Amino acid sequence: MKALVQEESFAGTLYIVPTPIGNLGDITQRALTVLSGVDLIAAEDTRHTRLLLQHFSITAHLFALHAHNEQQKTELLLTKLQERQSIALVSDAGTPLINDPGYHLVRRCRKAGIRIVPLPGPCAAVTALSASGLPTNSFCYEGFLPARTKARCDTLHVLAQEPRTLIFYESTHRLLDSLQDIASELGGRRYVVLARELSKTWESIYGAPVNDLLAWIKEDENRRKGEMVLVVAGYRADKKALPADALRTLALLQKELPLKKAASLTADIYGIKKRVLYRYAIDHQEA
């Protein structure tokens, strides 16, 4: 194995190496050290990675590992690691495995007891989240939404009452459809941040209720171009809304008791004001 400095001098190691999502200045010195020193670089697209390496004057042996061949090539890479060779895993941009290949290789390495060293670095999802102004203490990364409308709506329907901040990747040609489905399934007032072309020349980060965001994007065709991340506010229950369980109980009691009594008992059970339940029942009486 080529000589690596200090903590990077491990033979038979798989390094997970994040690469810039746009601005080449975001690569870390540690990433450059690893890429310069390993025996082999497993890359999602060798042509793309070769350009990155040439920019930093790094010569290395490249091996194509992508979504279409990962399961077939994993055993070969595992053998090389067991022979004490060192391998760096990279994707086209950002942190490998985050919506990119590498899962099968890492899983097999874990099972085989191969040393895995993950390097910190760029990730579009986390970068967008950090600037979104939405809660960051708890979030849910969902990758790309399904391409087909029904599957996309079904996914959003399941997530409609997810309280954590949601993060999606989206493509240029599906952006408007996805935002329209978000409005349909999550509500037109759900706040969404569109982070586009992060770390690049035309970077923009804009947030608004999804109906307003749609209108803003339609004003300028350029606003739907590039690589995009959608950061969506989590579900927040309407504090004025009555609990569904309380309403079901009220409906059941109304079948057997006068309305005032049913409202009184339901109020005692759920700690709700009797007059609120009584008014709800009056307003929703069948004609």
Short mmCIF file of C-alpha atoms in Angstrom, two decimals:
data_model
loop_
_atom_site.label_atom_id
_atom_site.label_comp_id
_atom_site.label_asym_id
_atom_site.label_seq_id
_atom_site.Cartn_x
_atom_site.Cartn_y
_atom_site.Cartn_z
CA MET A 1 0.00 0.00 0.00
CA LYS A 2 1.15 3.53 -0.68
CA ALA A 3 2.26 5.42 2.40
CA LEU A 4 -0.46 7.36 4.20
CA VAL A 5 0.17 9.76 7.05
CA GLN A 6 -0.43 8.86 10.68
CA GLU A 7 -4.04 7.74 11.26
CA GLU A 8 -4.58 6.93 7.58
CA SER A 9 -1.84 4.26 7.43
CA PHE A 10 -4.10 1.21 7.65
CA ALA A 11 -3.84 -1.61 5.12
CA GLY A 12 -6.93 -3.60 4.24
CA THR A 13 -9.18 -0.65 4.97
CA LEU A 14 -12.26 0.68 3.17
CA TYR A 15 -12.43 4.48 3.34
CA ILE A 16 -15.74 6.24 2.69
CA VAL A 17 -14.70 9.57 1.19
CA PRO A 18 -17.12 12.46 0.62
CA THR A 19 -16.34 14.74 -2.33
CA PRO A 20 -17.55 18.30 -3.08
CA ILE A 21 -21.16 18.81 -4.19
CA GLY A 22 -20.11 21.77 -6.30
CA ASN A 23 -17.34 23.93 -4.90
CA LEU A 24 -14.04 22.06 -5.13
CA GLY A 25 -12.74 24.10 -2.22
CA ASP A 26 -14.98 22.06 0.08
CA ILE A 27 -12.81 18.95 -0.16
CA THR A 28 -10.91 18.25 3.06
CA GLN A 29 -7.18 17.77 3.43
CA ARG A 30 -7.86 14.36 4.94
CA ALA A 31 -9.88 13.33 1.88
CA LEU A 32 -7.00 14.39 -0.39
CA THR A 33 -4.55 12.42 1.76
CA VAL A 34 -6.65 9.27 1.53
CA LEU A 35 -7.33 9.59 -2.20
CA SER A 36 -3.58 10.09 -2.80
CA GLY A 37 -2.58 7.10 -0.72
CA VAL A 38 -5.00 4.23 -1.29
CA ASP A 39 -4.36 1.39 -3.69
CA LEU A 40 -7.69 1.74 -5.44
CA ILE A 41 -10.59 4.19 -5.73
CA ALA A 42 -14.05 2.69 -6.28
CA ALA A 43 -16.00 5.40 -8.08
CA GLU A 44 -19.62 5.76 -9.16
CA ASP A 45 -18.45 7.31 -12.45
CA THR A 46 -14.75 6.97 -13.16
CA ARG A 47 -14.82 9.76 -15.77
CA HIS A 48 -16.30 12.20 -13.26
CA THR A 49 -13.89 11.19 -10.50
CA ARG A 50 -10.89 11.35 -12.83
CA LEU A 51 -11.59 15.04 -13.45
CA LEU A 52 -11.67 15.65 -9.69
CA LEU A 53 -8.38 13.81 -9.20
CA GLN A 54 -6.72 15.64 -12.08
CA HIS A 55 -7.71 18.97 -10.52
CA PHE A 56 -5.76 18.03 -7.38
CA SER A 57 -2.91 16.33 -9.30
CA ILE A 58 -3.75 12.91 -7.88
CA THR A 59 -2.91 9.77 -9.82
CA ALA A 60 -4.79 6.66 -8.77
CA HIS A 61 -6.19 3.37 -10.00
CA LEU A 62 -9.95 3.72 -10.55
CA PHE A 63 -12.58 1.00 -10.39
CA ALA A 64 -16.18 1.52 -11.52
CA LEU A 65 -18.73 0.72 -8.80
CA HIS A 66 -22.23 1.93 -9.57
CA ALA A 67 -25.87 0.99 -9.06
CA HIS A 68 -25.86 -1.48 -11.97
CA ASN A 69 -22.80 -3.51 -11.01
CA GLU A 70 -22.36 -3.09 -7.27
CA GLN A 71 -23.67 -6.48 -6.19
CA GLN A 72 -21.57 -8.26 -8.84
CA LYS A 73 -18.34 -6.36 -8.10
CA THR A 74 -18.55 -6.29 -4.31
CA GLU A 75 -16.94 -9.71 -3.86
CA LEU A 76 -13.96 -8.69 -6.00
CA LEU A 77 -13.39 -5.58 -3.91
CA LEU A 78 -13.82 -7.58 -0.72
CA THR A 79 -11.10 -9.97 -1.88
CA LYS A 80 -8.75 -7.05 -2.51
CA LEU A 81 -9.40 -5.72 0.98
CA GLN A 82 -8.76 -9.16 2.48
CA GLU A 83 -5.45 -9.15 0.59
CA ARG A 84 -4.54 -6.03 2.59
CA GLN A 85 -5.15 -3.52 -0.18
CA SER A 86 -6.76 -0.18 0.71
CA ILE A 87 -9.80 1.18 -1.12
CA ALA A 88 -11.50 4.57 -1.14
CA LEU A 89 -15.20 4.64 -1.99
CA VAL A 90 -16.47 7.83 -3.66
CA SER A 91 -19.66 8.91 -5.40
CA ASP A 92 -20.08 11.60 -8.03
CA ALA A 93 -20.68 14.21 -5.33
CA GLY A 94 -21.29 14.35 -1.60
CA THR A 95 -21.15 11.51 0.90
CA PRO A 96 -21.23 7.98 -0.58
CA LEU A 97 -24.28 5.79 0.19
CA ILE A 98 -26.54 8.84 0.73
CA ASN A 99 -28.76 8.13 -2.26
CA ASP A 100 -25.67 6.74 -4.00
CA PRO A 101 -24.06 3.29 -4.39
CA GLY A 102 -22.01 1.61 -1.68
CA TYR A 103 -24.52 -0.05 0.66
CA HIS A 104 -23.84 -3.62 -0.50
CA LEU A 105 -20.08 -3.17 -0.29
CA VAL A 106 -20.17 -1.66 3.19
CA ARG A 107 -22.58 -4.33 4.45
CA ARG A 108 -20.35 -7.14 3.18
CA CYS A 109 -17.27 -5.48 4.67
CA ARG A 110 -19.00 -5.21 8.04
CA LYS A 111 -19.92 -8.89 7.96
CA ALA A 112 -16.38 -9.85 6.94
CA GLY A 113 -14.76 -7.81 9.70
CA ILE A 114 -13.07 -5.40 7.29
CA ARG A 115 -12.02 -2.10 8.82
CA ILE A 116 -14.21 0.78 7.57
CA VAL A 117 -13.16 4.40 8.06
CA PRO A 118 -15.82 7.01 7.21
CA LEU A 119 -14.59 10.54 6.57
CA PRO A 120 -16.82 13.54 7.33
CA GLY A 121 -17.60 15.88 4.49
CA PRO A 122 -20.16 17.41 2.11
CA CYS A 123 -23.79 16.23 2.06
CA ALA A 124 -26.45 18.20 0.18
CA ALA A 125 -29.26 17.12 2.54
CA VAL A 126 -27.53 18.35 5.69
CA THR A 127 -26.23 21.49 3.97
CA ALA A 128 -29.77 22.44 2.90
CA LEU A 129 -31.22 21.62 6.32
CA SER A 130 -28.67 23.81 8.11
CA ALA A 131 -29.79 26.90 6.16
CA SER A 132 -33.52 26.14 5.97
CA GLY A 133 -34.62 27.84 9.17
CA LEU A 134 -36.66 24.73 9.99
CA PRO A 135 -36.13 22.56 13.10
CA THR A 136 -32.84 20.64 12.91
CA ASN A 137 -32.96 18.70 16.19
CA SER A 138 -35.01 15.93 14.56
CA PHE A 139 -35.36 15.32 10.83
CA CYS A 140 -36.25 12.60 8.35
CA TYR A 141 -34.25 12.11 5.13
CA GLU A 142 -36.38 10.48 2.42
CA GLY A 143 -34.16 10.72 -0.69
CA PHE A 144 -35.99 11.10 -4.00
CA LEU A 145 -39.77 10.96 -4.06
CA PRO A 146 -41.20 8.27 -6.39
CA ALA A 147 -41.37 9.24 -10.05
CA ARG A 148 -44.97 8.12 -10.60
CA THR A 149 -47.77 10.34 -9.35
CA LYS A 150 -49.72 7.69 -7.42
CA ALA A 151 -46.65 6.29 -5.67
CA ARG A 152 -45.48 9.81 -4.87
CA CYS A 153 -48.86 10.78 -3.41
CA ASP A 154 -49.01 7.53 -1.43
CA THR A 155 -45.59 8.28 0.06
CA LEU A 156 -46.56 11.84 0.96
CA HIS A 157 -49.85 10.65 2.45
CA VAL A 158 -47.95 8.36 4.84
CA LEU A 159 -45.69 11.28 5.81
CA ALA A 160 -48.50 13.82 6.16
CA GLN A 161 -48.47 13.71 9.97
CA GLU A 162 -44.73 13.15 10.40
CA PRO A 163 -43.65 15.79 12.98
CA ARG A 164 -39.97 15.79 12.00
CA THR A 165 -38.54 18.07 9.32
CA LEU A 166 -38.60 16.19 5.99
CA ILE A 167 -35.79 16.27 3.43
CA PHE A 168 -36.18 15.21 -0.20
CA TYR A 169 -33.96 15.33 -3.27
CA GLU A 170 -35.74 16.29 -6.48
CA SER A 171 -34.96 16.52 -10.18
CA THR A 172 -35.60 19.44 -12.50
CA HIS A 173 -38.28 17.80 -14.59
CA ARG A 174 -40.32 16.56 -11.59
CA LEU A 175 -40.03 19.59 -9.31
CA LEU A 176 -43.39 21.21 -10.10
CA ASP A 177 -45.30 17.92 -9.99
CA SER A 178 -43.77 17.02 -6.63
CA LEU A 179 -44.55 20.42 -5.12
CA GLN A 180 -48.13 20.21 -6.37
CA ASP A 181 -48.47 16.78 -4.76
CA ILE A 182 -46.97 18.12 -1.52
CA ALA A 183 -49.62 20.84 -1.56
CA SER A 184 -52.33 18.26 -2.22
CA GLU A 185 -51.25 15.75 0.44
CA LEU A 186 -49.70 17.99 3.12
CA GLY A 187 -51.68 21.18 2.55
CA GLY A 188 -50.97 24.33 0.60
CA ARG A 189 -49.75 26.19 3.68
CA ARG A 190 -47.04 23.64 4.55
CA TYR A 191 -43.72 25.50 4.57
CA VAL A 192 -41.12 24.25 2.07
CA VAL A 193 -37.58 25.41 1.42
CA LEU A 194 -36.08 24.92 -2.04
CA ALA A 195 -32.28 24.76 -1.87
CA ARG A 196 -30.86 24.77 -5.38
CA GLU A 197 -27.31 24.43 -6.74
CA LEU A 198 -25.77 24.40 -3.27
CA SER A 199 -22.15 25.62 -3.14
CA LYS A 200 -22.26 26.51 -6.84
CA THR A 201 -22.34 29.85 -8.67
CA TRP A 202 -26.13 30.02 -8.92
CA GLU A 203 -26.91 28.79 -5.41
CA SER A 204 -30.29 29.89 -4.10
CA ILE A 205 -32.26 29.04 -0.96
CA TYR A 206 -35.88 30.17 -0.87
CA GLY A 207 -38.67 29.17 1.50
CA ALA A 208 -42.42 29.79 1.53
CA PRO A 209 -45.74 27.98 2.00
CA VAL A 210 -45.77 25.44 -0.80
CA ASN A 211 -48.51 27.17 -2.85
CA ASP A 212 -46.53 30.42 -2.72
CA LEU A 213 -43.31 28.56 -3.54
CA LEU A 214 -44.96 27.08 -6.63
CA ALA A 215 -46.00 30.52 -7.80
CA TRP A 216 -42.49 31.87 -7.19
CA ILE A 217 -40.86 29.08 -9.20
CA LYS A 218 -43.27 29.55 -12.11
CA GLU A 219 -42.25 33.21 -12.37
CA ASP A 220 -38.78 32.26 -13.63
CA GLU A 221 -37.92 29.05 -15.48
CA ASN A 222 -34.35 29.19 -14.12
CA ARG A 223 -35.68 28.60 -10.60
CA ARG A 224 -36.46 24.98 -11.47
CA LYS A 225 -33.05 24.13 -12.92
CA GLY A 226 -30.08 22.40 -11.30
CA GLU A 227 -29.65 20.00 -8.40
CA MET A 228 -32.28 20.54 -5.74
CA VAL A 229 -33.14 19.71 -2.16
CA LEU A 230 -36.61 20.23 -0.67
CA VAL A 231 -36.77 20.78 3.09
CA VAL A 232 -40.35 20.49 4.34
CA ALA A 233 -41.70 21.57 7.70
CA GLY A 234 -42.94 18.72 9.87
CA TYR A 235 -46.59 18.30 10.80
CA ARG A 236 -47.90 20.54 13.56
CA ALA A 237 -51.28 19.71 15.03
CA ASP A 238 -53.81 22.54 15.21
CA LYS A 239 -54.04 23.28 18.92
CA LYS A 240 -57.63 24.41 18.40
CA ALA A 241 -58.61 21.15 16.77
CA LEU A 242 -60.40 18.60 18.94
CA PRO A 243 -58.72 15.19 19.36
CA ALA A 244 -60.08 12.54 17.04
CA ASP A 245 -60.52 10.10 19.95
CA ALA A 246 -62.65 12.65 21.82
CA LEU A 247 -64.88 13.19 18.81
CA ARG A 248 -65.39 9.45 18.37
CA THR A 249 -66.29 9.11 22.06
CA LEU A 250 -68.71 12.02 21.82
CA ALA A 251 -70.41 10.48 18.80
CA LEU A 252 -70.81 7.12 20.56
CA LEU A 253 -72.22 8.69 23.75
CA GLN A 254 -74.67 10.82 21.76
CA LYS A 255 -76.33 7.65 20.53
CA GLU A 256 -77.28 6.71 24.10
CA LEU A 257 -77.43 10.02 26.01
CA PRO A 258 -78.71 13.58 25.64
CA LEU A 259 -76.19 15.88 23.99
CA LYS A 260 -75.40 17.89 27.13
CA LYS A 261 -74.69 14.71 29.12
CA ALA A 262 -72.60 13.21 26.31
CA ALA A 263 -70.57 16.42 26.03
CA SER A 264 -70.10 16.56 29.81
CA LEU A 265 -68.83 12.98 30.08
CA THR A 266 -66.50 13.37 27.08
CA ALA A 267 -65.14 16.60 28.56
CA ASP A 268 -64.35 14.83 31.83
CA ILE A 269 -62.61 11.93 30.04
CA TYR A 270 -60.38 14.07 27.80
CA GLY A 271 -59.97 17.23 29.84
CA ILE A 272 -61.75 19.40 27.28
CA LYS A 273 -64.14 22.22 28.03
CA LYS A 274 -67.74 21.03 27.91
CA ARG A 275 -68.98 24.08 26.00
CA VAL A 276 -66.42 23.47 23.23
CA LEU A 277 -67.64 19.92 22.71
CA TYR A 278 -71.26 20.99 22.96
CA ARG A 279 -70.75 23.72 20.35
CA TYR A 280 -68.95 21.28 18.05
CA ALA A 281 -71.85 18.82 18.28
CA ILE A 282 -74.42 21.55 17.57
CA ASP A 283 -72.45 22.80 14.55
CA HIS A 284 -72.11 19.29 13.13
CA GLN A 285 -75.62 18.00 13.69
CA GLU A 286 -77.12 16.40 10.63
CA ALA A 287 -79.72 18.49 8.92
#
